[in-house]
Amino acid sequence: MDRPARPPLIEPKLPASGARSFAARAIVATAITCLQAATEEWLRLRGSTPLFDLYDTAIEAIRISN
């Protein structure tokens, strides 16, 4: 593979720039990291909070930290 894979559903939605591919990969990496953090918290809480709620909380933390 010559180039890293690009997230095909995200990249076209971003503004055209030389960093668009990188930005798309960063968004995907952030989503994966939030899912990992949510899963760890879900396990810590022994499943008492829905995983999707924890994921939403993680994503919201990223949004407001901006």
Short mmCIF file of C-alpha atoms in Angstrom, two decimals:
data_model
loop_
_atom_site.label_atom_id
_atom_site.label_comp_id
_atom_site.label_asym_id
_atom_site.label_seq_id
_atom_site.Cartn_x
_atom_site.Cartn_y
_atom_site.Cartn_z
CA MET A 1 0.00 0.00 0.00
CA ASP A 2 1.53 3.28 -1.10
CA ARG A 3 -0.65 5.62 0.94
CA PRO A 4 -2.47 5.28 4.23
CA ALA A 5 -6.16 4.54 3.89
CA ARG A 6 -8.44 7.56 3.91
CA PRO A 7 -11.77 7.59 5.67
CA PRO A 8 -13.98 7.87 2.56
CA LEU A 9 -17.12 9.11 4.31
CA ILE A 10 -15.44 11.85 6.32
CA GLU A 11 -12.81 13.34 4.03
CA PRO A 12 -15.20 14.68 1.34
CA LYS A 13 -17.18 16.55 4.02
CA LEU A 14 -14.13 18.52 5.19
CA PRO A 15 -12.99 21.78 3.62
CA ALA A 16 -10.51 21.33 0.80
CA SER A 17 -6.96 21.77 2.00
CA GLY A 18 -3.61 20.07 1.95
CA ALA A 19 -4.38 18.65 5.40
CA ARG A 20 -7.85 17.27 4.61
CA SER A 21 -6.74 13.63 4.50
CA PHE A 22 -4.82 14.01 7.76
CA ALA A 23 -7.79 15.75 9.40
CA ALA A 24 -10.09 12.89 8.37
CA ARG A 25 -7.71 10.32 9.85
CA ALA A 26 -7.46 12.37 13.05
CA ILE A 27 -11.26 12.43 13.36
CA VAL A 28 -11.42 8.64 12.97
CA ALA A 29 -8.62 8.16 15.51
CA THR A 30 -10.45 10.39 17.97
CA ALA A 31 -13.68 8.42 17.56
CA ILE A 32 -11.83 5.14 18.12
CA THR A 33 -10.10 6.51 21.20
CA CYS A 34 -13.41 7.74 22.61
CA LEU A 35 -14.90 4.29 22.05
CA GLN A 36 -11.95 2.72 23.85
CA ALA A 37 -12.30 5.11 26.80
CA ALA A 38 -16.05 4.49 26.93
CA THR A 39 -15.52 0.73 26.88
CA GLU A 40 -12.99 0.92 29.70
CA GLU A 41 -15.41 3.02 31.77
CA TRP A 42 -18.29 0.69 30.95
CA LEU A 43 -16.22 -2.25 32.21
CA ARG A 44 -15.18 -0.30 35.31
CA LEU A 45 -18.85 0.42 36.03
CA ARG A 46 -19.71 -3.24 35.34
CA GLY A 47 -22.13 -2.29 32.60
CA SER A 48 -24.35 -0.18 34.84
CA THR A 49 -24.32 2.70 32.32
CA PRO A 50 -25.08 2.10 28.64
CA LEU A 51 -21.94 2.04 26.52
CA PHE A 52 -23.42 4.46 23.99
CA ASP A 53 -24.11 7.00 26.74
CA LEU A 54 -20.49 6.79 27.82
CA TYR A 55 -19.33 7.16 24.22
CA ASP A 56 -21.51 10.25 23.83
CA THR A 57 -20.00 11.67 27.02
CA ALA A 58 -16.48 11.07 25.69
CA ILE A 59 -17.29 12.71 22.35
CA GLU A 60 -18.90 15.67 24.12
CA ALA A 61 -15.75 16.10 26.23
CA ILE A 62 -13.74 16.44 23.01
CA ARG A 63 -16.21 18.92 21.55
CA ILE A 64 -16.26 21.22 24.58
CA SER A 65 -12.49 21.08 25.04
CA ASN A 66 -12.09 22.82 21.72
#
